[in-house]
Coordinates of N, CA and C in Angstrom, one line a residue:
M201 N -64.6 189.1 74.7 CA -64.7 188.0 75.0 C -63.4 187.5 73.7
E202 N -64.3 188.9 72.5 CA -63.2 187.7 70.9 C -61.8 187.9 71.8
E203 N -60.8 189.0 73.4 CA -59.8 189.6 72.4 C -58.9 187.9 73.2
N204 N -60.3 186.7 74.2 CA -58.7 185.8 74.0 C -59.5 185.1 73.3
K205 N -60.7 184.5 72.6 CA -61.5 184.1 71.6 C -62.4 183.3 72.7
T206 N -62.7 182.8 74.1 CA -64.1 182.3 74.1 C -64.7 181.6 73.8
N207 N -65.6 181.1 73.4 CA -66.8 181.3 73.9 C -67.7 181.3 74.9
P208 N -69.5 182.1 74.7 CA -69.8 183.4 75.9 C -70.4 181.6 76.6
M209 N -70.2 180.3 76.6 CA -70.5 179.5 76.6 C -69.9 178.6 76.9
Q210 N -68.8 178.5 77.1 CA -67.4 177.3 76.7 C -67.5 177.0 78.4
A211 N -67.2 176.7 78.7 CA -66.4 176.1 80.0 C -65.2 176.0 80.7
H212 N -64.7 176.8 81.6 CA -63.1 175.8 81.8 C -63.1 174.6 81.5
T213 N -62.0 174.4 81.3 CA -61.5 172.9 81.5 C -60.7 172.3 82.6
M214 N -61.5 172.0 83.5 CA -60.7 171.8 84.9 C -61.2 170.5 85.7
G215 N -60.4 170.2 86.3 CA -60.4 168.9 86.4 C -61.6 168.7 87.1
K216 N -62.5 168.8 87.9 CA -63.8 169.2 88.4 C -64.8 169.1 87.8
H217 N -64.5 170.5 86.8 CA -65.7 169.6 85.6 C -65.6 167.5 85.3
T218 N -64.6 167.8 85.2 CA -64.7 165.9 83.6 C -65.5 164.8 84.8
G219 N -66.4 164.7 84.2 CA -66.8 163.2 84.9 C -67.9 164.4 85.5
D220 N -68.0 165.2 86.6 CA -68.7 165.5 87.1 C -70.8 165.7 87.0
R221 N -71.3 166.1 88.0 CA -72.3 167.6 86.9 C -71.5 169.1 86.9
P222 N -70.9 169.6 86.1 CA -71.0 171.0 86.0 C -72.4 171.7 86.7
K223 N -71.5 172.9 86.9 CA -72.6 173.8 88.7 C -72.2 175.0 88.5
I224 N -73.9 174.7 88.5 CA -74.2 177.0 87.7 C -74.8 177.8 88.6
A225 N -73.6 179.1 89.1 CA -74.3 179.3 90.1 C -76.2 180.9 89.5
I226 N -76.9 181.3 89.8 CA -77.6 181.8 89.4 C -77.2 183.5 90.5
I227 N -76.9 184.3 90.8 CA -76.6 185.8 92.1 C -78.1 186.1 91.8
D228 N -79.3 186.7 92.2 CA -80.2 188.0 92.6 C -79.9 187.7 93.4
N229 N -81.2 189.1 93.6 CA -81.8 189.2 95.2 C -83.6 189.3 94.8
N230 N -83.4 188.9 94.1 CA -84.9 188.7 93.2 C -85.6 187.1 93.1
M231 N -85.7 186.9 94.1 CA -86.1 185.7 94.2 C -87.2 184.8 93.0
L232 N -88.2 185.3 92.4 CA -89.0 184.4 92.2 C -88.3 185.3 90.5
A233 N -87.8 186.0 90.6 CA -86.8 186.2 89.0 C -86.0 184.9 88.5
M234 N -84.6 184.3 90.1 CA -84.1 183.2 90.5 C -84.7 182.3 90.3
M235 N -85.7 182.2 90.5 CA -86.0 180.7 91.1 C -86.9 180.2 89.4
G236 N -87.2 180.8 89.2 CA -87.9 181.0 87.3 C -86.6 180.7 86.3
L237 N -85.9 181.3 86.5 CA -84.6 181.0 85.3 C -83.8 179.3 85.5
K238 N -83.8 179.7 86.8 CA -83.4 178.0 86.9 C -84.6 177.2 87.0
T239 N -85.7 177.3 86.7 CA -86.4 176.3 86.0 C -85.8 176.0 84.0
I240 N -85.6 177.0 84.3 CA -85.8 177.0 82.5 C -84.4 176.7 82.4
L241 N -82.7 176.4 83.2 CA -81.9 176.0 83.4 C -81.7 174.9 83.6
L242 N -82.5 174.7 84.0 CA -82.6 172.9 84.4 C -83.3 172.1 82.9
N243 N -84.2 172.6 82.5 CA -84.9 172.0 81.2 C -83.8 171.7 80.3
V244 N -82.9 172.8 80.4 CA -81.2 173.3 79.1 C -80.9 172.3 78.8
M245 N -79.8 172.7 80.7 CA -78.8 171.5 80.8 C -80.0 170.4 82.1
P246 N -80.6 169.8 82.0 CA -80.7 168.7 83.1 C -79.9 167.9 83.8
I247 N -78.2 168.1 82.8 CA -76.7 167.2 83.6 C -76.9 168.3 84.6
A248 N -76.3 169.9 85.3 CA -76.4 170.5 85.6 C -76.5 170.2 87.1
D249 N -75.5 171.1 87.9 CA -76.2 172.0 89.3 C -76.8 173.1 89.6
I250 N -78.0 173.9 90.0 CA -78.2 174.7 90.0 C -77.6 175.8 90.9
N251 N -77.7 176.5 91.3 CA -76.8 177.1 92.6 C -78.2 178.0 92.7
T252 N -78.0 178.7 93.1 CA -78.8 179.9 94.2 C -78.6 180.8 94.8
F253 N -78.5 182.3 95.0 CA -77.1 182.9 96.1 C -78.5 184.3 95.6
C254 N -78.4 184.9 96.7 CA -79.1 185.8 97.3 C -77.3 187.5 96.8
T255 N -76.6 186.6 97.3 CA -75.3 187.6 97.5 C -74.4 186.9 96.9
F256 N -72.7 187.7 96.3 CA -72.2 187.6 95.9 C -71.7 186.9 97.2
C257 N -71.3 187.1 98.7 CA -70.8 186.1 99.6 C -71.0 185.0 99.8
E258 N -72.0 184.8 99.1 CA -73.1 183.5 99.5 C -71.9 182.8 99.0
M259 N -72.2 183.6 97.0 CA -71.6 182.6 96.8 C -70.1 182.1 96.5
E260 N -69.7 183.4 97.0 CA -67.9 183.1 96.8 C -67.8 182.4 98.2
A261 N -68.8 181.7 99.7 CA -68.7 180.3 100.7 C -68.7 179.7 100.0
A262 N -69.7 179.7 98.3 CA -69.6 178.2 98.7 C -68.4 177.2 97.2
G263 N -66.6 179.0 97.0 CA -65.9 178.3 96.5 C -66.5 178.4 95.1
P264 N -66.4 179.7 95.0 CA -66.0 180.4 93.6 C -65.9 179.7 91.8
D265 N -64.7 179.0 92.3 CA -64.0 178.3 90.9 C -64.5 177.1 90.8
S266 N -65.3 176.5 91.7 CA -66.2 175.5 91.3 C -67.9 175.3 90.2
F267 N -68.1 176.6 89.2 CA -69.3 176.6 89.1 C -68.6 177.2 87.7
M268 N -69.2 176.6 86.1 CA -68.8 176.4 84.9 C -69.2 178.2 83.9
H269 N -70.1 178.5 85.3 CA -71.2 179.9 84.2 C -71.0 180.9 85.8
Y270 N -71.9 181.7 85.6 CA -72.6 182.6 86.2 C -73.2 183.4 85.6
F271 N -75.0 183.1 86.1 CA -75.4 184.4 86.4 C -75.8 184.7 87.1
V272 N -75.8 186.2 86.6 CA -75.5 187.2 87.5 C -76.3 188.6 87.6
A273 N -76.8 188.8 88.1 CA -77.8 190.2 88.0 C -76.5 191.6 87.6
L274 N -77.0 192.7 87.0 CA -76.6 193.3 87.1 C -75.8 194.7 88.7
K275 N -76.3 194.4 88.8 CA -75.4 195.1 90.2 C -75.2 194.8 90.8
V276 N -74.8 193.8 90.8 CA -73.7 192.5 91.9 C -72.6 192.6 90.9
V277 N -73.0 192.2 89.4 CA -71.5 192.8 88.8 C -70.9 194.1 89.1
L278 N -71.3 194.6 88.5 CA -71.2 196.3 88.8 C -70.8 195.9 90.6
E279 N -70.9 196.5 91.6 CA -70.5 195.6 92.8 C -69.0 194.6 92.6
Q280 N -69.2 194.0 92.2 CA -68.3 193.0 92.6 C -67.4 193.0 90.7
R281 N -67.1 194.0 90.6 CA -66.7 194.2 88.8 C -65.3 193.9 88.9
N282 N -64.1 194.2 89.3 CA -63.4 193.5 89.2 C -62.3 191.4 89.2
F283 N -64.2 190.8 90.1 CA -64.2 189.6 90.3 C -64.8 188.8 88.8
F284 N -65.7 189.8 87.9 CA -66.0 189.2 87.3 C -65.7 190.1 85.9
L285 N -64.7 190.6 85.5 CA -64.1 191.1 84.6 C -62.9 189.8 84.4
A286 N -62.6 189.3 85.8 CA -62.1 187.9 85.3 C -62.3 186.8 85.0
H287 N -63.6 186.9 85.4 CA -64.7 185.7 85.0 C -65.3 186.0 83.6
K288 N -65.2 187.3 82.7 CA -66.2 187.3 81.9 C -66.6 186.6 80.6
N289 N -65.9 185.4 80.6 CA -66.1 184.1 79.4 C -66.9 183.0 79.8
K290 N -67.1 183.4 80.7 CA -67.9 182.2 82.1 C -69.2 183.2 82.4
T291 N -69.6 184.6 82.3 CA -70.4 185.3 83.4 C -71.5 185.7 82.5
F292 N -73.1 185.5 83.0 CA -74.3 186.0 81.6 C -74.1 187.3 83.0
V293 N -74.7 188.4 82.2 CA -75.0 189.7 82.8 C -76.8 189.8 82.8
L294 N -77.6 189.5 84.1 CA -79.2 189.5 84.0 C -79.6 191.1 83.9
T295 N -80.2 191.9 82.9 CA -80.5 192.8 83.0 C -81.6 192.9 82.2
T296 N -82.6 194.3 82.4 CA -83.6 194.4 82.0 C -84.0 195.4 80.7
S297 N -82.6 195.7 80.8 CA -82.6 196.6 79.4 C -82.0 195.3 77.7
T298 N -82.8 195.8 76.7 CA -82.6 195.0 75.7 C -82.1 195.4 74.8
N299 N -81.4 197.4 75.3 CA -80.7 198.1 74.5 C -78.8 198.4 74.6
P300 N -78.3 197.3 73.6 CA -76.5 197.3 74.0 C -76.0 198.1 74.3
N301 N -76.9 199.8 74.1 CA -76.0 200.9 75.7 C -75.9 200.9 76.0
A302 N -77.2 200.4 77.3 CA -77.4 199.8 78.4 C -76.7 198.8 78.6
Q303 N -76.2 198.0 78.1 CA -75.1 197.0 78.8 C -73.8 197.0 78.8
L304 N -73.6 196.4 79.5 CA -71.7 196.2 79.8 C -70.7 195.7 79.1
T305 N -70.4 196.8 78.6 CA -69.2 196.1 77.4 C -68.5 194.8 78.1
G306 N -68.1 193.4 76.9 CA -68.0 192.8 77.4 C -68.2 191.8 77.8
F307 N -70.0 192.0 77.9 CA -69.8 190.6 78.6 C -70.9 190.7 77.7
K308 N -71.1 189.4 78.1 CA -72.3 188.5 77.5 C -73.8 189.3 77.9
S309 N -75.2 189.4 77.6 CA -76.1 190.1 79.1 C -77.0 189.6 77.8
I310 N -78.0 188.5 80.0 CA -79.3 188.4 78.9 C -80.6 188.9 79.7
C311 N -81.5 189.5 78.4 CA -82.4 190.5 79.5 C -83.0 189.5 80.5
I312 N -83.9 189.5 81.1 CA -85.1 188.9 81.9 C -86.1 189.2 81.9
N313 N -86.2 190.6 81.3 CA -87.8 191.4 81.5 C -88.6 191.6 80.1
T314 N -88.2 190.2 79.7 CA -89.5 190.0 77.9 C -90.1 188.5 79.0
S315 N -90.9 188.0 77.7 CA -91.4 187.0 77.4 C -91.0 185.3 77.8
E316 N -90.8 184.1 78.2 CA -91.0 182.8 78.7 C -89.8 182.5 77.1
E317 N -91.1 182.7 76.4 CA -90.4 181.9 75.1 C -88.8 182.6 74.6
Q318 N -89.4 183.7 75.1 CA -88.1 184.8 74.5 C -86.5 184.3 75.0
L319 N -86.6 184.5 76.6 CA -85.9 184.6 77.1 C -85.2 182.5 77.5
V320 N -86.7 181.4 76.8 CA -86.1 180.7 76.9 C -85.2 180.2 75.5
K321 N -85.4 181.1 74.3 CA -84.7 181.0 73.1 C -83.5 181.8 73.7
S322 N -83.1 182.8 74.1 CA -82.0 183.7 74.7 C -80.9 182.7 75.5
I323 N -82.1 181.7 76.3 CA -80.6 180.6 76.4 C -79.4 179.7 76.2
L324 N -81.0 179.0 75.1 CA -81.0 178.1 74.1 C -79.8 179.0 72.4
Q325 N -79.5 179.6 72.8 CA -78.5 180.2 71.9 C -77.4 180.1 72.9
L326 N -77.3 180.4 74.1 CA -75.8 180.6 74.1 C -75.2 179.0 74.5
E327 N -76.3 178.4 74.9 CA -76.0 176.9 75.0 C -76.1 175.8 73.6
Q328 N -76.1 176.7 72.4 CA -76.2 175.5 71.5 C -74.7 176.8 71.2
H329 N -74.3 177.5 71.4 CA -73.4 178.5 70.7 C -72.1 177.8 71.6
G330 N -72.4 177.7 73.2 CA -70.8 176.6 73.5 C -70.8 175.4 74.3
H331 N -72.1 174.7 73.9 CA -72.3 173.2 74.2 C -72.5 172.5 73.2
A332 N -72.9 173.1 71.8 CA -73.0 172.1 70.5 C -72.2 171.3 71.2
G333 N -73.6 170.2 70.4 CA -73.5 168.9 70.7 C -72.7 168.1 71.7
G334 N -73.4 169.0 72.8 CA -72.6 168.3 74.8 C -71.3 168.5 74.7
R335 N -70.7 168.9 73.4 CA -68.9 169.3 73.4 C -68.3 170.7 75.6
N336 N -67.9 170.0 76.2 CA -67.5 170.7 77.3 C -68.8 170.2 78.2
L337 N -68.7 169.7 78.2 CA -70.5 168.3 78.9 C -70.1 166.9 79.8
P338 N -70.3 166.6 80.4 CA -70.4 165.1 80.1 C -71.9 164.8 80.1
A339 N -71.6 163.6 79.6 CA -72.1 163.0 79.3 C -73.6 162.8 79.1
M340 N -74.8 162.8 78.2 CA -76.1 162.8 78.7 C -76.3 161.3 80.1
P341 N -76.9 161.1 80.8 CA -77.2 159.9 81.1 C -78.6 158.8 80.1
K342 N -78.5 158.0 79.4 CA -79.4 157.1 79.0 C -80.3 157.1 78.3
A343 N -80.8 158.4 80.0 CA -82.3 157.8 79.6 C -82.6 159.2 79.3
L344 N -82.0 160.1 79.6 CA -81.8 161.0 78.8 C -82.2 160.9 77.4
K345 N -81.1 160.5 76.4 CA -81.1 160.9 75.3 C -82.1 159.6 74.6
A346 N -82.6 159.1 75.1 CA -83.4 157.7 74.8 C -84.0 158.1 73.4
K347 N -84.6 157.8 72.8 CA -86.0 157.8 71.6 C -86.8 158.1 71.9
L348 N -87.7 159.0 73.0 CA -88.9 158.3 73.3 C -90.4 158.9 72.8
L349 N -89.7 159.4 71.2 CA -91.4 159.5 70.2 C -90.9 159.1 68.9
S350 N -91.8 159.0 68.9 CA -92.1 157.7 66.8 C -90.9 159.3 66.5
D351 N -91.4 158.9 65.1 CA -90.8 160.1 63.6 C -91.9 160.6 63.8
R352 N -93.1 160.9 63.5 CA -93.6 161.3 63.3 C -95.0 162.3 64.7
E353 N -94.2 162.3 65.7 CA -93.8 163.2 67.1 C -93.2 163.2 67.5
I354 N -92.2 163.4 66.2 CA -91.0 164.6 66.5 C -91.5 165.0 65.4
E355 N -91.7 165.3 64.1 CA -92.2 165.9 63.1 C -93.8 166.6 63.5
V356 N -93.9 166.9 64.5 CA -94.8 167.2 64.5 C -94.0 168.6 66.2
L357 N -93.9 167.7 66.9 CA -92.7 168.4 67.8 C -92.1 169.3 67.5
S358 N -90.9 169.3 66.6 CA -90.8 169.8 65.8 C -91.4 171.4 65.4
L359 N -92.4 171.2 64.8 CA -93.1 172.2 63.6 C -93.8 172.9 65.0
I360 N -94.6 172.3 66.3 CA -94.8 173.1 67.5 C -93.2 174.6 68.0
A361 N -92.1 173.2 68.5 CA -91.2 174.4 68.9 C -90.8 174.9 67.2
Q362 N -91.4 175.2 66.3 CA -91.2 176.4 65.4 C -92.4 177.2 65.6
G363 N -93.5 177.3 66.2 CA -94.9 177.9 66.3 C -95.1 177.9 65.6
Y364 N -95.7 176.3 65.5 CA -97.7 176.4 64.2 C -98.0 176.1 65.1
I365 N -98.8 176.2 65.0 CA -100.8 176.4 65.4 C -100.8 174.7 65.3
N366 N -102.4 174.0 65.5 CA -102.3 172.8 64.7 C -103.3 172.7 63.9
K367 N -103.6 174.1 63.0 CA -104.3 173.7 61.4 C -103.1 173.8 60.7
E368 N -102.4 174.2 61.2 CA -100.8 174.8 60.3 C -100.2 173.4 60.5
I369 N -99.7 173.1 61.6 CA -98.6 170.7 61.5 C -100.2 170.5 60.1
A370 N -101.0 170.3 61.1 CA -101.9 169.3 59.4 C -101.4 169.2 58.6
D371 N -101.9 171.1 57.7 CA -101.6 171.6 56.7 C -100.5 171.1 56.1
Q372 N -99.3 171.4 57.1 CA -98.1 170.8 56.8 C -97.2 169.5 56.7
L373 N -97.9 169.1 57.7 CA -97.8 167.2 57.3 C -98.9 166.6 56.5
N374 N -100.2 166.9 56.1 CA -101.1 166.6 55.6 C -102.0 165.9 55.8
I375 N -102.3 165.7 56.8 CA -102.9 165.0 57.8 C -103.4 165.3 58.4
G376 N -105.4 165.0 59.4 CA -106.6 165.5 59.8 C -105.7 166.5 60.8
L377 N -106.9 167.6 61.4 CA -106.7 167.9 62.3 C -106.1 166.9 64.2
T378 N -107.6 166.1 63.7 CA -107.8 165.2 65.2 C -106.3 165.2 64.8
T379 N -106.0 163.8 64.4 CA -104.5 164.0 64.4 C -103.3 163.7 65.2
V380 N -103.4 166.0 63.9 CA -102.1 166.1 65.4 C -102.2 166.2 66.9
I381 N -103.8 166.6 66.9 CA -104.4 167.3 68.8 C -103.5 165.4 69.8
S382 N -103.7 164.6 68.9 CA -103.5 163.1 69.0 C -102.4 163.2 69.3
H383 N -101.8 163.6 68.1 CA -99.9 163.0 68.5 C -99.6 164.3 69.6
R384 N -99.4 165.0 69.9 CA -99.8 166.1 70.0 C -99.9 165.5 72.6
K385 N -101.1 165.4 72.4 CA -101.5 164.9 73.6 C -100.6 163.5 74.0
N386 N -99.3 162.7 73.0 CA -99.2 161.9 72.9 C -97.5 162.8 73.4
I387 N -97.2 163.4 72.9 CA -95.9 164.1 73.5 C -95.8 164.6 74.5
V388 N -96.8 165.4 74.6 CA -96.9 165.7 76.0 C -97.6 164.5 77.1
D389 N -98.0 163.4 77.1 CA -97.8 162.0 78.3 C -96.3 161.4 78.6
K390 N -95.7 161.4 76.5 CA -94.8 161.1 76.9 C -93.0 161.5 77.2
L391 N -93.6 163.0 77.8 CA -92.3 163.8 78.0 C -92.7 163.8 79.3
G392 N -93.6 164.4 79.3 CA -94.1 164.6 80.6 C -94.0 166.4 81.2
M393 N -94.2 167.3 79.6 CA -94.0 168.3 79.3 C -95.5 168.2 78.6
R394 N -96.2 170.2 79.5 CA -97.1 170.9 78.7 C -97.0 171.9 78.4
S395 N -95.8 173.3 78.4 CA -95.9 174.5 78.1 C -94.8 174.3 76.6
V396 N -95.5 175.3 76.1 CA -94.8 174.8 74.7 C -92.6 176.1 74.8
S397 N -93.0 176.5 75.6 CA -91.7 176.2 76.5 C -90.2 174.6 76.5
A398 N -91.5 174.7 77.0 CA -90.0 173.3 77.3 C -90.1 172.2 76.7
L399 N -91.5 172.0 75.6 CA -91.6 171.2 74.2 C -90.2 171.5 73.3
T400 N -90.4 173.3 73.0 CA -89.2 174.1 72.6 C -87.6 173.7 73.7
I401 N -87.4 173.6 74.1 CA -85.7 173.6 75.0 C -85.8 172.0 74.8
Y402 N -86.5 170.7 74.8 CA -86.7 169.3 74.8 C -86.6 169.6 72.9
A403 N -87.3 169.8 72.1 CA -86.8 169.9 71.0 C -85.4 170.5 70.2
V404 N -85.1 171.2 70.8 CA -83.3 172.2 70.2 C -82.2 171.2 71.1
M405 N -83.0 171.0 72.4 CA -82.0 169.9 72.7 C -81.4 168.5 71.6
H406 N -82.5 168.1 71.7 CA -82.4 166.0 70.6 C -81.9 166.9 69.3
G407 N -82.3 168.2 68.8 CA -81.8 168.3 67.3 C -82.7 167.7 66.4
Y408 N -84.0 167.9 66.7 CA -84.8 168.0 66.3 C -85.9 169.2 65.2
V409 N -85.1 170.2 65.8 CA -84.3 171.7 65.8 C -83.9 172.6 65.2
D410 N -83.5 172.8 65.0 CA -82.3 174.2 64.6 C -83.0 175.6 65.8
I411 N -81.5 175.8 66.1 CA -82.4 177.2 67.7 C -82.3 178.2 66.4
N412 N -82.0 178.3 65.3 CA -83.0 180.0 64.0 C -84.1 179.6 63.9
K413 N -84.8 178.4 64.7 CA -85.9 178.7 62.8 C -86.8 178.7 64.2
I414 N -86.0 178.9 65.9 CA -87.6 179.6 67.3 C -88.0 180.6 67.2

């Protein structure tokens, strides 16, 4: 990646991506892992079409050049090494190891044998590195960019995303614990998101918290 100075998450400039929903391919025969990753990617990039494939042949039949990024199981990359070497700047290898010595040289790897919170953080870091501010992506629909939360709710959400518990949030903002709980309920009701991971994604994607603080 350093050789061609292309960011890991940076899209190729292709006419079919301009103004259209970008397409992302996940290739893995582990259906549970694949569906879990698809859910996270849909939260991180709600304007994207996430396509899942159990084999490389299925993805190839769908038109490999139409995809902005590939999230691919390590064994698939090894089986189709020449293809993914030629597309390594938009390939992310799904591994079960965090040991750099066990990962493929020249590829960006994501460990899927980890907590949901850590996996979300890893994907958000990739997205922010390559597509910060929506770079290389079509504009978000107005409904997704609309400000749904009050200023105080945004403050509470930012602290939730940073891992603070209710009591700590109350102390940080100098408000009562019951007020924090009320704000959290309002945030969940307005956004329709109950998990901390989903709230964290929303906070980062809307610029309410720096990725480096979560």
